[in-house]
Amino acid sequence: MIVVDTNILAYLYLPGEHTAAAEALLKKDPDWAAPLLWRSEFRNILAGYLRRKSLTFPQMLDLQAEAEDLMRGAEYEVDSPSVLELVRDSECSAYDCEFVALAIKLGTKLVTMDSKLLKAFPRIAKPLAT
């Protein structure tokens, strides 16, 4: 099991330069986890694509449903003290620290392309192999 940040999910479902790497990661380790927050973040990414007219509303709904199907049963709540301790000890947002807190809770790695997370938590946060 690995924790993936929302951008990894976006790379998987929205074709771009990191899509092949996200697909390879899913094939190598299909047991992905994320804090419940990922849903809102993913919706926000899709909203940007909709507003730029890169996606239609039906496409946006389909992608959200596909991502939710992938993550079903692997979404977790994280406790506030754990998140806030990570915020205190880093320059990362509370949103980003939710992913780190979950990786710590599950005893696994966080796969991300977020440079702040990679720098602040090098033992936990690992980059997507590109």
Coordinates of N, CA and C in Angstrom, one line a residue:
M1 N 0.8 -1.2 0.0 CA 0.0 0.0 0.0 C 0.9 1.2 0.0
I2 N 0.4 2.2 -0.8 CA 1.1 3.5 -0.8 C 0.0 4.6 -0.7
V3 N 0.4 5.7 -0.1 CA -0.5 6.9 -0.1 C -0.1 7.7 -1.3
V4 N -1.1 8.2 -2.1 CA -0.8 9.0 -3.2 C -1.5 10.4 -3.0
D5 N -0.8 11.4 -3.4 CA -1.4 12.7 -3.3 C -2.4 12.9 -4.5
T6 N -3.2 13.9 -4.4 CA -4.2 14.1 -5.4 C -3.7 14.3 -6.8
N7 N -2.5 15.0 -6.9 CA -1.9 15.2 -8.2 C -1.6 13.9 -8.9
I8 N -1.2 12.9 -8.2 CA -0.9 11.5 -8.8 C -2.2 11.0 -9.4
L9 N -3.3 11.1 -8.7 CA -4.6 10.7 -9.3 C -4.9 11.5 -10.5
A10 N -4.7 12.8 -10.5 CA -4.9 13.7 -11.6 C -4.1 13.2 -12.8
Y11 N -2.8 12.9 -12.6 CA -1.9 12.4 -13.6 C -2.5 11.2 -14.3
L12 N -3.1 10.3 -13.4 CA -3.6 9.1 -13.9 C -4.8 9.3 -14.9
Y13 N -5.7 10.2 -14.5 CA -6.9 10.4 -15.2 C -6.9 11.5 -16.2
L14 N -6.0 12.4 -16.2 CA -6.0 13.6 -17.1 C -4.7 13.5 -17.9
P15 N -4.7 13.1 -19.1 CA -3.5 12.8 -19.9 C -2.5 14.0 -19.9
G16 N -1.3 13.7 -19.7 CA -0.2 14.7 -19.7 C 1.1 14.0 -19.6
E17 N 2.2 14.8 -19.2 CA 3.5 14.3 -19.2 C 3.8 13.2 -18.2
H18 N 3.0 13.2 -17.1 CA 3.2 12.2 -16.0 C 2.2 11.1 -16.0
T19 N 1.4 11.0 -17.0 CA 0.3 10.0 -17.1 C 0.9 8.6 -17.1
A20 N 1.9 8.4 -18.0 CA 2.5 7.0 -18.1 C 3.2 6.6 -16.8
A21 N 3.8 7.5 -16.1 CA 4.4 7.2 -14.8 C 3.3 6.8 -13.8
A22 N 2.2 7.5 -13.8 CA 1.1 7.2 -12.8 C 0.5 5.9 -13.2
E23 N 0.4 5.6 -14.4 CA -0.1 4.3 -14.9 C 0.8 3.1 -14.4
A24 N 2.1 3.4 -14.6 CA 3.1 2.4 -14.2 C 3.1 2.2 -12.7
L25 N 2.9 3.2 -11.9 CA 2.9 3.1 -10.5 C 1.6 2.3 -10.1
L26 N 0.5 2.5 -10.7 CA -0.7 1.8 -10.4 C -0.5 0.3 -10.7
K27 N 0.1 0.0 -11.8 CA 0.4 -1.4 -12.2 C 1.3 -2.1 -11.2
K28 N 2.4 -1.3 -10.8 CA 3.4 -1.9 -9.8 C 2.8 -2.0 -8.5
D29 N 2.0 -1.0 -8.0 CA 1.4 -1.1 -6.7 C 0.0 -0.6 -6.7
P30 N -1.0 -1.4 -7.0 CA -2.4 -1.0 -7.2 C -3.1 -0.7 -5.9
D31 N -2.5 -0.8 -4.8 CA -3.1 -0.6 -3.5 C -2.8 0.9 -3.0
W32 N -3.7 1.8 -3.5 CA -3.5 3.2 -3.3 C -4.4 3.6 -2.1
A33 N -3.9 4.6 -1.3 CA -4.7 5.1 -0.2 C -4.6 6.7 -0.2
A34 N -5.5 7.3 0.4 CA -5.5 8.8 0.5 C -6.4 9.3 1.6
P35 N -6.2 10.4 2.1 CA -7.1 11.0 3.1 C -8.4 11.4 2.3
L36 N -9.5 11.5 3.0 CA -10.8 11.9 2.3 C -10.7 13.2 1.6
L37 N -9.8 14.0 2.0 CA -9.6 15.3 1.4 C -9.3 15.2 -0.1
W38 N -8.8 14.1 -0.6 CA -8.4 13.9 -2.0 C -9.6 14.2 -2.9
R39 N -10.8 13.9 -2.4 CA -12.0 14.1 -3.3 C -12.3 15.5 -3.6
S40 N -12.2 16.4 -2.6 CA -12.4 17.8 -2.8 C -11.3 18.4 -3.7
E41 N -10.0 18.0 -3.5 CA -8.9 18.5 -4.3 C -9.1 18.0 -5.7
F42 N -9.5 16.8 -5.9 CA -9.7 16.3 -7.3 C -10.8 17.0 -8.0
R43 N -11.9 17.3 -7.3 CA -13.0 18.0 -7.8 C -12.5 19.4 -8.3
N44 N -11.7 20.0 -7.5 CA -11.2 21.3 -7.8 C -10.3 21.3 -9.0
I45 N -9.5 20.3 -9.2 CA -8.7 20.1 -10.4 C -9.6 20.0 -11.6
L46 N -10.6 19.1 -11.5 CA -11.6 18.9 -12.6 C -12.3 20.2 -12.9
A47 N -12.6 21.0 -11.9 CA -13.3 22.3 -12.1 C -12.4 23.2 -13.0
G48 N -11.1 23.2 -12.7 CA -10.2 24.0 -13.6 C -10.3 23.6 -15.0
Y49 N -10.3 22.3 -15.2 CA -10.3 21.8 -16.6 C -11.7 22.1 -17.3
L50 N -12.8 22.1 -16.5 CA -14.1 22.4 -17.0 C -14.1 23.9 -17.4
R51 N -13.6 24.8 -16.5 CA -13.6 26.2 -16.8 C -12.7 26.6 -18.0
R52 N -11.6 25.8 -18.2 CA -10.8 26.1 -19.4 C -11.3 25.4 -20.6
K53 N -12.5 24.7 -20.4 CA -13.1 24.0 -21.5 C -12.3 22.9 -22.1
S54 N -11.5 22.3 -21.2 CA -10.7 21.1 -21.6 C -11.5 19.8 -21.3
L55 N -12.5 19.9 -20.5 CA -13.4 18.8 -20.2 C -14.9 19.3 -20.3
T56 N -15.8 18.4 -20.6 CA -17.2 18.7 -20.6 C -17.7 18.3 -19.2
F57 N -18.9 18.8 -18.8 CA -19.4 18.4 -17.5 C -19.6 16.9 -17.4
P58 N -20.2 16.2 -18.5 CA -20.3 14.7 -18.4 C -18.9 14.0 -18.2
Q59 N -17.9 14.5 -18.9 CA -16.6 14.0 -18.7 C -16.1 14.1 -17.3
M60 N -16.3 15.3 -16.8 CA -15.9 15.6 -15.4 C -16.6 14.6 -14.4
L61 N -17.9 14.4 -14.6 CA -18.6 13.5 -13.7 C -18.0 12.1 -13.9
D62 N -17.7 11.7 -15.1 CA -17.2 10.3 -15.3 C -15.8 10.1 -14.7
L63 N -15.0 11.1 -14.8 CA -13.6 11.0 -14.2 C -13.7 11.0 -12.7
Q64 N -14.6 11.8 -12.1 CA -14.7 11.8 -10.6 C -15.2 10.4 -10.2
A65 N -16.2 9.8 -10.9 CA -16.7 8.5 -10.6 C -15.6 7.4 -10.7
E66 N -14.8 7.5 -11.8 CA -13.7 6.5 -11.9 C -12.7 6.6 -10.8
A67 N -12.3 7.8 -10.5 CA -11.4 8.0 -9.4 C -11.9 7.5 -8.0
E68 N -13.2 7.8 -7.8 CA -13.8 7.3 -6.6 C -13.9 5.8 -6.5
D69 N -14.2 5.2 -7.7 CA -14.2 3.7 -7.7 C -12.8 3.2 -7.4
L70 N -11.7 3.8 -7.9 CA -10.4 3.3 -7.7 C -10.1 3.4 -6.2
M71 N -10.5 4.5 -5.6 CA -10.1 4.8 -4.2 C -11.1 4.2 -3.1
R72 N -12.2 3.6 -3.6 CA -13.2 3.1 -2.7 C -12.6 2.1 -1.7
G73 N -12.8 2.3 -0.4 CA -12.2 1.4 0.6 C -10.8 1.8 1.0
A74 N -10.3 2.8 0.4 CA -8.9 3.2 0.7 C -8.8 4.7 1.1
E75 N -9.9 5.2 1.6 CA -10.0 6.6 2.0 C -10.0 6.7 3.5
Y76 N -9.2 7.5 4.1 CA -9.1 7.6 5.5 C -9.3 9.0 6.1
E77 N -9.8 9.0 7.3 CA -9.7 10.2 8.1 C -8.4 10.3 8.8
V78 N -7.9 11.5 9.0 CA -6.7 11.6 9.7 C -7.0 12.6 10.9
D79 N -6.3 12.3 12.0 CA -6.6 13.1 13.2 C -5.9 14.5 13.1
S80 N -6.6 15.5 13.6 CA -6.1 16.9 13.6 C -4.7 17.0 14.3
P81 N -4.6 16.5 15.5 CA -3.2 16.7 16.1 C -2.1 16.2 15.3
S82 N -2.2 15.1 14.6 CA -1.1 14.6 13.8 C -0.8 15.5 12.6
V83 N -1.9 16.0 12.0 CA -1.7 17.0 10.9 C -1.1 18.3 11.4
L84 N -1.6 18.8 12.5 CA -1.1 20.1 13.0 C 0.4 20.0 13.5
E85 N 0.8 18.8 14.0 CA 2.2 18.7 14.4 C 3.1 18.7 13.2
L86 N 2.6 18.2 12.1 CA 3.4 18.2 10.8 C 3.4 19.6 10.3
V87 N 2.3 20.3 10.4 CA 2.3 21.8 10.0 C 3.3 22.6 10.8
R88 N 3.3 22.3 12.1 CA 4.2 23.0 13.0 C 5.7 22.8 12.6
D89 N 6.0 21.6 12.2 CA 7.4 21.2 11.9 C 7.8 21.4 10.5
S90 N 7.0 22.0 9.7 CA 7.3 22.2 8.3 C 6.8 23.5 7.7
E91 N 7.0 23.7 6.5 CA 6.4 24.9 5.8 C 5.2 24.4 4.9
C92 N 4.8 23.2 5.1 CA 3.7 22.7 4.2 C 2.3 23.1 4.7
S93 N 1.4 23.1 3.8 CA 0.0 23.4 4.2 C -0.6 22.2 5.0
A94 N -1.7 22.6 5.7 CA -2.4 21.5 6.4 C -3.0 20.5 5.4
Y95 N -3.4 21.0 4.3 CA -3.9 20.0 3.3 C -2.9 19.0 2.9
D96 N -1.7 19.5 2.6 CA -0.6 18.6 2.2 C -0.2 17.7 3.4
C97 N -0.2 18.2 4.6 CA 0.2 17.4 5.7 C -0.8 16.3 6.0
E98 N -2.0 16.4 5.5 CA -3.0 15.3 5.7 C -2.4 14.0 5.0
F99 N -1.8 14.2 3.9 CA -1.3 13.0 3.1 C -0.1 12.4 3.9
V100 N 0.8 13.3 4.4 CA 1.9 12.8 5.2 C 1.4 12.1 6.4
A101 N 0.5 12.7 7.1 CA -0.1 12.0 8.4 C -0.6 10.7 8.1
L102 N -1.3 10.5 7.0 CA -1.9 9.2 6.6 C -0.8 8.2 6.3
A103 N 0.3 8.6 5.6 CA 1.4 7.7 5.3 C 2.0 7.3 6.6
I104 N 2.2 8.2 7.5 CA 2.8 7.8 8.8 C 1.8 6.8 9.5
K105 N 0.6 7.1 9.6 CA -0.4 6.3 10.2 C -0.4 4.8 9.7
L106 N -0.3 4.7 8.3 CA -0.4 3.4 7.7 C 1.0 2.8 7.6
G107 N 2.1 3.5 8.0 CA 3.4 2.9 7.9 C 3.9 2.7 6.5
T108 N 3.6 3.7 5.6 CA 4.0 3.5 4.2 C 4.5 4.8 3.7
K109 N 4.8 4.9 2.4 CA 5.3 6.0 1.7 C 4.2 6.8 1.1
L110 N 4.5 8.1 0.9 CA 3.6 9.0 0.2 C 4.3 9.3 -1.2
V111 N 3.5 9.0 -2.3 CA 4.1 9.3 -3.6 C 3.5 10.7 -4.0
T112 N 4.3 11.6 -4.4 CA 3.9 13.0 -4.7 C 5.0 13.6 -5.6
M113 N 4.5 14.7 -6.3 CA 5.5 15.5 -7.0 C 5.6 16.9 -6.4
D114 N 5.0 17.0 -5.2 CA 5.0 18.3 -4.5 C 6.4 18.5 -3.9
S115 N 7.1 19.5 -4.5 CA 8.5 19.8 -4.0 C 8.6 20.1 -2.6
K116 N 7.6 20.8 -2.0 CA 7.7 21.2 -0.6 C 7.6 19.9 0.3
L117 N 6.7 19.0 -0.1 CA 6.6 17.8 0.7 C 7.8 16.9 0.5
L118 N 8.3 16.8 -0.7 CA 9.5 16.0 -0.9 C 10.7 16.5 -0.1
K119 N 10.8 17.8 0.0 CA 11.9 18.4 0.8 C 11.7 18.3 2.3
A120 N 10.5 18.6 2.7 CA 10.2 18.6 4.2 C 10.1 17.2 4.8
F121 N 9.7 16.2 4.0 CA 9.5 14.8 4.5 C 10.2 13.8 3.6
P122 N 11.6 13.9 3.5 CA 12.3 13.0 2.5 C 12.2 11.5 2.9
R123 N 12.0 11.1 4.1 CA 11.9 9.7 4.5 C 10.5 9.1 4.2
I124 N 9.5 10.0 4.0 CA 8.1 9.5 3.8 C 7.7 9.8 2.4
A125 N 7.9 11.0 1.9 CA 7.5 11.5 0.6 C 8.5 11.1 -0.5
K126 N 8.1 10.4 -1.5 CA 8.9 9.9 -2.6 C 8.3 10.4 -3.9
P127 N 9.2 10.8 -4.8 CA 8.6 11.3 -6.1 C 8.1 10.2 -7.0
L128 N 7.2 10.6 -7.8 CA 6.7 9.7 -8.9 C 7.8 9.4 -9.8
A129 N 8.1 8.2 -10.1 CA 9.2 7.8 -11.0 C 8.8 8.2 -12.4
T130 N 9.6 9.1 -13.0 CA 9.2 9.5 -14.4 C 10.2 9.1 -15.4

